[in-house]
Tab-separated table of C-alpha atoms in Angstrom:
chain	number	residue	atom	x	y	z
A	1	UNK	CA	0.000	0.000	0.000
A	2	UNK	CA	1.285	3.437	-0.920
A	3	UNK	CA	1.152	6.123	1.737
A	4	UNK	CA	0.544	9.636	0.424
A	5	UNK	CA	2.191	12.461	2.302
A	6	UNK	CA	1.755	16.157	1.775
A	7	UNK	CA	4.710	17.803	0.122
A	8	UNK	CA	6.639	20.213	2.307
A	9	UNK	CA	6.106	23.914	1.576
A	10	UNK	CA	8.948	25.747	-0.094
A	11	UNK	CA	11.061	27.410	2.577
A	12	UNK	CA	11.454	30.617	0.578
A	13	UNK	CA	7.680	31.182	0.288
A	14	UNK	CA	5.341	32.590	2.942
A	15	UNK	CA	3.056	30.313	4.898
A	16	UNK	CA	-0.208	29.624	3.048
A	17	UNK	CA	1.036	31.441	-0.045
A	18	UNK	CA	-1.851	32.243	-2.411
A	19	UNK	CA	0.385	32.971	-5.413
A	20	UNK	CA	1.806	30.645	-8.001
A	21	UNK	CA	5.368	30.048	-6.664
A	22	UNK	CA	7.159	31.230	-9.807
A	23	UNK	CA	4.980	34.336	-9.995
A	24	UNK	CA	5.605	35.051	-6.306
A	25	UNK	CA	9.368	35.022	-6.824
A	26	UNK	CA	9.064	37.513	-9.696
A	27	UNK	CA	6.718	39.804	-7.769
A	28	UNK	CA	8.891	39.685	-4.647
A	29	UNK	CA	11.730	41.461	-6.504
A	30	UNK	CA	9.655	44.644	-6.794
A	31	UNK	CA	9.077	47.530	-4.381
A	32	UNK	CA	5.714	48.040	-2.684
A	33	UNK	CA	4.284	50.459	-0.149
A	34	UNK	CA	3.380	48.772	3.141
A	35	UNK	CA	2.533	51.629	5.521
A	36	UNK	CA	2.054	55.365	5.859
A	37	UNK	CA	4.975	57.007	7.622
A	38	UNK	CA	2.576	59.026	9.775
A	39	UNK	CA	0.975	55.825	11.090
A	40	UNK	CA	4.348	54.403	12.114
A	41	UNK	CA	5.302	57.710	13.736
A	42	UNK	CA	2.043	57.718	15.680
A	43	UNK	CA	1.710	54.058	16.631
A	44	UNK	CA	5.358	52.987	16.839
A	45	UNK	CA	4.433	49.472	15.665
A	46	UNK	CA	2.294	48.744	12.593
A	47	UNK	CA	1.386	45.403	11.025
A	48	UNK	CA	1.382	44.776	7.278
A	49	UNK	CA	1.084	41.845	4.906
A	50	UNK	CA	2.807	41.828	1.528
A	51	UNK	CA	2.536	38.931	-0.930
A	52	UNK	CA	1.249	36.790	1.975
A	53	UNK	CA	4.357	37.645	4.049
A	54	UNK	CA	3.322	39.014	7.431
A	55	UNK	CA	5.461	41.980	8.430
A	56	UNK	CA	6.020	44.273	11.370
A	57	UNK	CA	6.903	47.918	10.720
A	58	UNK	CA	8.393	49.747	13.681
A	59	UNK	CA	10.494	52.770	14.528
A	60	UNK	CA	13.835	52.976	16.339
A	61	UNK	CA	15.028	56.538	16.895
A	62	UNK	CA	14.822	57.986	13.357
A	63	UNK	CA	14.959	54.607	11.587
A	64	UNK	CA	11.926	52.685	10.338
A	65	UNK	CA	12.389	48.916	10.191
A	66	UNK	CA	10.420	46.381	8.147
A	67	UNK	CA	10.876	42.783	9.291
A	68	UNK	CA	9.105	39.436	9.558
A	69	UNK	CA	6.305	39.721	12.072
A	70	UNK	CA	6.895	36.558	14.113
A	71	UNK	CA	9.271	36.600	17.037
A	72	UNK	CA	12.167	34.244	16.335
A	73	UNK	CA	11.934	32.776	19.834
A	74	UNK	CA	8.419	31.314	20.038
A	75	UNK	CA	6.573	32.642	17.003
A	76	UNK	CA	4.384	35.278	18.660
A	77	UNK	CA	3.327	38.162	16.367
A	78	UNK	CA	5.359	41.214	17.251
A	79	UNK	CA	2.439	43.406	16.218
A	80	UNK	CA	1.001	42.389	19.593
A	81	UNK	CA	4.081	43.862	21.230
A	82	UNK	CA	4.937	47.328	22.403
A	83	UNK	CA	7.106	50.202	21.237
A	84	UNK	CA	6.658	52.138	24.456
A	85	UNK	CA	9.669	52.636	26.710
A	86	UNK	CA	11.956	50.678	24.428
A	87	UNK	CA	14.007	51.261	21.316
A	88	UNK	CA	12.308	49.116	18.713
A	89	UNK	CA	9.635	46.530	19.476
A	90	UNK	CA	9.254	44.255	22.487
A	91	UNK	CA	7.723	40.791	22.178
A	92	UNK	CA	4.749	40.435	24.553
A	93	UNK	CA	5.552	36.798	25.427
A	94	UNK	CA	9.109	36.793	26.826
A	95	UNK	CA	10.104	40.424	26.397
A	96	UNK	CA	12.736	39.957	23.704
A	97	UNK	CA	13.536	43.349	22.252
A	98	UNK	CA	14.351	44.070	18.602
A	99	UNK	CA	16.063	47.226	17.386
A	100	UNK	CA	17.669	48.616	14.249
A	101	UNK	CA	17.912	46.270	11.312
A	102	UNK	CA	15.673	43.769	13.114
A	103	UNK	CA	18.489	42.720	15.437
A	104	UNK	CA	17.613	41.244	18.813
A	105	UNK	CA	19.170	43.588	21.378
A	106	UNK	CA	17.778	42.296	24.659
A	107	UNK	CA	16.804	38.947	26.188
A	108	UNK	CA	15.450	39.743	29.671
A	109	UNK	CA	15.794	36.156	30.925
A	110	UNK	CA	19.563	36.261	30.258
A	111	UNK	CA	20.675	39.898	30.393
A	112	UNK	CA	24.373	39.065	30.752
A	113	UNK	CA	24.601	36.490	27.964
A	114	UNK	CA	25.590	37.128	24.379
A	115	UNK	CA	22.740	37.216	21.866
A	116	UNK	CA	22.966	34.563	19.120
A	117	UNK	CA	22.343	35.723	15.566
A	118	UNK	CA	19.520	33.231	15.121
A	119	UNK	CA	17.401	35.464	17.359
A	120	UNK	CA	17.612	38.365	14.883
A	121	UNK	CA	14.607	39.044	12.681
A	122	UNK	CA	14.775	38.794	8.915
A	123	UNK	CA	14.549	42.426	7.854
A	124	UNK	CA	14.028	44.070	4.474
A	125	UNK	CA	15.312	47.218	2.776
A	126	UNK	CA	13.317	50.382	3.412
A	127	UNK	CA	12.790	53.501	1.317
A	128	UNK	CA	10.734	56.411	2.648
A	129	UNK	CA	9.093	58.271	-0.198
A	130	UNK	CA	5.810	60.157	-0.846
A	131	UNK	CA	4.859	59.753	2.801
A	132	UNK	CA	4.988	55.961	2.485
A	133	UNK	CA	7.197	53.128	3.724
A	134	UNK	CA	8.359	51.042	0.742
A	135	UNK	CA	10.026	47.639	0.895
A	136	UNK	CA	11.157	44.740	-1.292
A	137	UNK	CA	11.046	41.122	-0.107
A	138	UNK	CA	13.720	39.721	-2.441
A	139	UNK	CA	16.023	42.615	-3.415
A	140	UNK	CA	19.032	40.441	-4.255
A	141	UNK	CA	17.318	38.123	-6.718
A	142	UNK	CA	16.718	38.492	-10.426
A	143	UNK	CA	19.603	40.711	-11.504
A	144	UNK	CA	19.371	44.504	-11.501
A	145	UNK	CA	17.717	46.173	-8.535
A	146	UNK	CA	14.136	47.257	-9.201
A	147	UNK	CA	13.147	50.913	-8.848
A	148	UNK	CA	10.762	52.555	-6.397
A	149	UNK	CA	7.982	54.030	-8.582
A	150	UNK	CA	8.289	57.686	-9.564
A	151	UNK	CA	5.674	60.292	-8.650
A	152	UNK	CA	5.784	63.603	-10.560
A	153	UNK	CA	5.268	66.923	-8.715
A	154	UNK	CA	5.519	65.507	-5.165
A	155	UNK	CA	8.581	67.569	-4.253
A	156	UNK	CA	7.877	70.582	-6.483
A	157	UNK	CA	7.368	74.042	-5.005
A	158	UNK	CA	3.740	75.121	-4.877
A	159	UNK	CA	2.359	71.593	-4.608
A	160	UNK	CA	0.450	70.404	-1.573
A	161	UNK	CA	1.319	66.884	-0.381
A	162	UNK	CA	-1.618	64.731	0.692
A	163	UNK	CA	-1.654	61.117	1.888
A	164	UNK	CA	-5.083	59.532	1.820
A	165	UNK	CA	-5.727	56.798	4.406
A	166	UNK	CA	-5.009	53.318	3.059
A	167	UNK	CA	-7.978	51.585	1.437
A	168	UNK	CA	-8.543	47.821	1.416
A	169	UNK	CA	-10.019	46.017	-1.590
A	170	UNK	CA	-11.190	42.394	-1.641
A	171	UNK	CA	-9.675	41.852	-5.054
A	172	UNK	CA	-6.435	41.271	-6.916
A	173	UNK	CA	-3.948	44.128	-7.336
A	174	UNK	CA	-3.672	43.565	-11.094
A	175	UNK	CA	-7.420	43.993	-11.548
A	176	UNK	CA	-7.336	47.204	-9.482
A	177	UNK	CA	-4.425	48.734	-11.433
A	178	UNK	CA	-6.025	47.846	-14.746
A	179	UNK	CA	-9.179	49.630	-13.576
A	180	UNK	CA	-7.163	52.720	-12.629
A	181	UNK	CA	-5.711	52.823	-16.153
A	182	UNK	CA	-9.111	52.258	-17.772
A	183	UNK	CA	-10.746	55.297	-19.440
A	184	UNK	CA	-14.031	53.758	-20.618
A	185	UNK	CA	-15.729	53.218	-17.264
A	186	UNK	CA	-16.104	56.814	-16.049
A	187	UNK	CA	-19.661	57.372	-17.372
A	188	UNK	CA	-20.900	54.180	-15.735
A	189	UNK	CA	-18.992	53.925	-12.455
A	190	UNK	CA	-18.114	57.471	-11.388
A	191	UNK	CA	-21.419	59.225	-12.003
A	192	UNK	CA	-21.834	59.982	-8.286
A	193	UNK	CA	-18.468	61.732	-8.018
A	194	UNK	CA	-17.273	63.462	-11.192
A	195	UNK	CA	-18.303	61.797	-14.462
A	196	UNK	CA	-21.105	62.575	-16.907
A	197	UNK	CA	-23.404	59.589	-17.622
A	198	UNK	CA	-24.185	61.100	-21.025
A	199	UNK	CA	-20.526	61.352	-22.044
A	200	UNK	CA	-19.183	57.846	-22.572
A	201	UNK	CA	-17.162	58.560	-25.711
A	202	UNK	CA	-13.504	57.494	-25.575
A	203	UNK	CA	-11.376	59.328	-28.153
A	204	UNK	CA	-8.498	57.455	-29.749
A	205	UNK	CA	-5.228	57.516	-27.816
A	206	UNK	CA	-1.794	55.918	-28.045
A	207	UNK	CA	0.629	54.325	-25.578
A	208	UNK	CA	4.427	54.619	-25.433
A	209	UNK	CA	6.799	52.113	-23.819
A	210	UNK	CA	9.005	53.177	-20.902
A	211	UNK	CA	11.753	51.385	-18.980
A	212	UNK	CA	9.250	50.393	-16.262
A	213	UNK	CA	6.061	49.936	-18.267
A	214	UNK	CA	4.298	52.402	-20.527
A	215	UNK	CA	2.573	55.786	-20.594
A	216	UNK	CA	-0.460	57.223	-22.356
A	217	UNK	CA	-1.893	60.706	-22.847
A	218	UNK	CA	-5.650	60.865	-23.167
A	219	UNK	CA	-7.650	64.000	-24.052
A	220	UNK	CA	-11.319	64.132	-23.134
A	221	UNK	CA	-14.266	66.437	-22.444
A	222	UNK	CA	-14.978	64.476	-19.250
A	223	UNK	CA	-14.238	66.873	-16.403
A	224	UNK	CA	-12.354	66.069	-13.209
A	225	UNK	CA	-14.068	68.557	-10.897
A	226	UNK	CA	-16.416	66.992	-8.341
A	227	UNK	CA	-20.117	67.411	-9.018
A	228	UNK	CA	-21.127	70.908	-7.969
A	229	UNK	CA	-17.925	72.457	-9.342
A	230	UNK	CA	-18.275	71.412	-12.975
A	231	UNK	CA	-19.241	74.950	-14.006
A	232	UNK	CA	-15.652	76.010	-13.280
A	233	UNK	CA	-14.516	74.254	-16.470
A	234	UNK	CA	-13.959	76.774	-19.307
A	235	UNK	CA	-16.033	76.226	-22.445
A	236	UNK	CA	-14.377	73.874	-24.968
A	237	UNK	CA	-11.675	72.883	-22.435
A	238	UNK	CA	-10.060	69.510	-23.128
A	239	UNK	CA	-8.932	67.566	-20.091
A	240	UNK	CA	-5.545	65.898	-20.455
A	241	UNK	CA	-4.922	62.787	-18.361
A	242	UNK	CA	-1.358	61.514	-18.496
A	243	UNK	CA	-1.087	57.923	-17.284
A	244	UNK	CA	2.166	56.172	-16.369
A	245	UNK	CA	2.216	52.451	-15.590
A	246	UNK	CA	5.034	51.112	-13.410
A	247	UNK	CA	4.822	47.332	-13.540
A	248	UNK	CA	3.632	45.290	-11.885
A	249	UNK	CA	1.140	47.079	-9.593
A	250	UNK	CA	1.753	50.822	-9.509
A	251	UNK	CA	0.379	53.491	-11.820
A	252	UNK	CA	0.376	57.278	-11.886
A	253	UNK	CA	-2.037	59.852	-13.257
A	254	UNK	CA	-1.459	63.552	-13.827
A	255	UNK	CA	-4.663	65.452	-14.584
A	256	UNK	CA	-4.194	68.826	-16.290
A	257	UNK	CA	-6.718	71.305	-14.866
A	258	UNK	CA	-7.630	74.748	-16.192
A	259	UNK	CA	-5.224	77.663	-15.554
A	260	UNK	CA	-2.172	75.434	-15.152
A	261	UNK	CA	-3.577	73.316	-12.351
A	262	UNK	CA	-2.081	69.875	-11.890
A	263	UNK	CA	-3.371	66.932	-9.908
A	264	UNK	CA	-0.799	64.163	-9.401
A	265	UNK	CA	-2.121	60.809	-8.140
A	266	UNK	CA	-0.018	57.733	-7.375
A	267	UNK	CA	-2.004	54.487	-7.347
A	268	UNK	CA	0.220	52.155	-5.313
A	269	UNK	CA	-1.594	48.816	-5.130
A	270	UNK	CA	0.104	46.662	-2.502
A	271	UNK	CA	-0.767	42.951	-2.950
A	272	UNK	CA	-1.621	41.681	0.526
A	273	UNK	CA	-2.401	38.343	-1.114
A	274	UNK	CA	-3.545	37.168	-4.520
A	275	UNK	CA	-7.087	38.058	-3.480
A	276	UNK	CA	-6.673	41.186	-1.342
A	277	UNK	CA	-5.107	44.577	-2.021
A	278	UNK	CA	-4.182	47.508	0.198
A	279	UNK	CA	-4.241	50.710	-1.827
A	280	UNK	CA	-2.015	53.675	-0.986
A	281	UNK	CA	-2.716	56.957	-2.799
A	282	UNK	CA	-0.371	59.932	-2.310
A	283	UNK	CA	-1.681	63.064	-4.028
A	284	UNK	CA	0.025	66.338	-4.956
A	285	UNK	CA	-1.823	69.386	-6.287
A	286	UNK	CA	-1.053	73.046	-6.956
A	287	UNK	CA	-4.612	74.375	-6.602
A	288	UNK	CA	-7.166	74.535	-3.757
A	289	UNK	CA	-4.228	74.154	-1.379
A	290	UNK	CA	-6.122	76.110	1.304
A	291	UNK	CA	-9.013	73.641	1.341
A	292	UNK	CA	-9.381	71.097	4.187
A	293	UNK	CA	-7.502	67.880	3.500
A	294	UNK	CA	-10.501	65.909	4.778
A	295	UNK	CA	-12.379	66.962	1.646
A	296	UNK	CA	-9.744	65.171	-0.448
A	297	UNK	CA	-9.914	62.105	1.797
A	298	UNK	CA	-13.712	61.921	1.515
A	299	UNK	CA	-13.901	62.517	-2.236
A	300	UNK	CA	-11.185	60.023	-3.116
A	301	UNK	CA	-12.637	57.373	-0.832
A	302	UNK	CA	-15.908	57.643	-2.764
A	303	UNK	CA	-14.006	57.207	-6.037
A	304	UNK	CA	-12.078	54.211	-4.618
A	305	UNK	CA	-15.318	52.635	-3.412
A	306	UNK	CA	-16.919	53.049	-6.840
A	307	UNK	CA	-13.978	51.254	-8.463
A	308	UNK	CA	-13.752	48.588	-5.767
A	309	UNK	CA	-17.377	47.621	-6.318
A	310	UNK	CA	-16.432	46.398	-9.799
A	311	UNK	CA	-13.000	44.963	-8.972
A	312	UNK	CA	-14.460	42.824	-6.204
A	313	UNK	CA	-17.047	41.343	-8.590
A	314	UNK	CA	-14.787	40.506	-11.538
A	315	UNK	CA	-14.373	36.882	-12.579
A	316	UNK	CA	-11.921	35.307	-12.804
A	317	UNK	CA	-10.516	37.053	-9.768
A	318	UNK	CA	-7.016	37.038	-11.216
A	319	UNK	CA	-6.024	39.014	-14.317
A	320	UNK	CA	-6.090	36.814	-17.464
A	321	UNK	CA	-2.794	37.422	-19.232
A	322	UNK	CA	-3.636	35.309	-22.267
A	323	UNK	CA	-5.223	37.874	-24.640
A	324	UNK	CA	-7.606	35.228	-25.964
A	325	UNK	CA	-9.384	34.744	-22.635
A	326	UNK	CA	-11.330	38.031	-22.630
A	327	UNK	CA	-12.703	40.245	-25.408
A	328	UNK	CA	-11.234	43.722	-26.031
A	329	UNK	CA	-12.365	47.032	-27.504
A	330	UNK	CA	-10.259	49.946	-28.854
A	331	UNK	CA	-10.574	51.826	-25.537
A	332	UNK	CA	-8.642	48.965	-23.897
A	333	UNK	CA	-5.310	49.974	-25.419
A	334	UNK	CA	-3.797	50.651	-21.977
A	335	UNK	CA	-5.198	47.414	-20.578
A	336	UNK	CA	-3.786	45.402	-23.462
A	337	UNK	CA	-0.355	46.972	-22.965
A	338	UNK	CA	-0.554	46.421	-19.211
A	339	UNK	CA	-1.260	42.709	-19.602
A	340	UNK	CA	1.433	42.358	-22.251
A	341	UNK	CA	3.952	43.989	-19.911
A	342	UNK	CA	3.109	41.556	-17.110
A	343	UNK	CA	3.577	38.625	-19.484
A	344	UNK	CA	6.953	39.997	-20.536
A	345	UNK	CA	7.976	40.066	-16.862
A	346	UNK	CA	7.498	36.283	-16.930
A	347	UNK	CA	4.264	36.257	-14.934
A	348	UNK	CA	1.626	33.639	-15.663
A	349	UNK	CA	-1.532	32.891	-13.678
A	350	UNK	CA	-0.841	34.636	-10.309
A	351	UNK	CA	-3.090	32.413	-8.186
A	352	UNK	CA	-2.396	28.978	-6.797
A	353	UNK	CA	-4.938	26.645	-8.415
């Protein structure tokens, strides 16, 4: 009689990984946002999950650390621990303390003993940019180091910097990014916020390749002012929306407003798992800078919710990369290029079957 035994999980993958293993290894080479800097500053210890890897984000003096969440001693989540009265994070079970670089710096049960390296946490590189904490799970694999996505106008004089609260979506990051790049859904999805239900026309537009994806400039009569302010648009004004896709799951949009106004939006979709996304959206603008920031939070949350309603209903849940699996229309030029770019990265099906 043959005894069947479950195969052991790959040691380089997270527990209960929801991604195809080969896809996970490709995705893990990229940079993703995992927390708002202001939340880490306020709380001291913040939990995050990236590509099914559970992380702890904590602050030591002026350094922010991203490391595996579980204490190396007995596997207790360090997000249950404390940042108060200690430099770093203290495990709630036995009081082990972790500091810069994820190193264990204190074992209360043996204060006079040396600390073995096996007690140190696995930590990851950190970049602080656009008010966000960015990290990469596998920075040394796959050749050249990937780039943190670029956001135009963030550091320019005259631009207000705004960080919307993170927004969770019960859907795949690739579906969400494709929706952000889509220009044919405004008249049907965003009618409660800014779009005109009687203006569904999508003029022809082109895409151009870049070193990290592609970009597209799209001119339209669809305004970007919230309802109630549409009359501020000059007659015959054409709205220019300049999209930039940074593969795999980040995209940027600059909206050109009347009188030289610019609205810069970074859509940083952080894949919590293959079926859940945490969306970070830094915004920079050079108009209405005296208005309450809460207005921006509220308006953009409504827009995110409108999009999420569709993303969470799409089937299949993953993003079909074979162009034969879904039908396409001319307005899908950005979508077609987005999927092609993901295929060229070597990605396949995303989900574990």
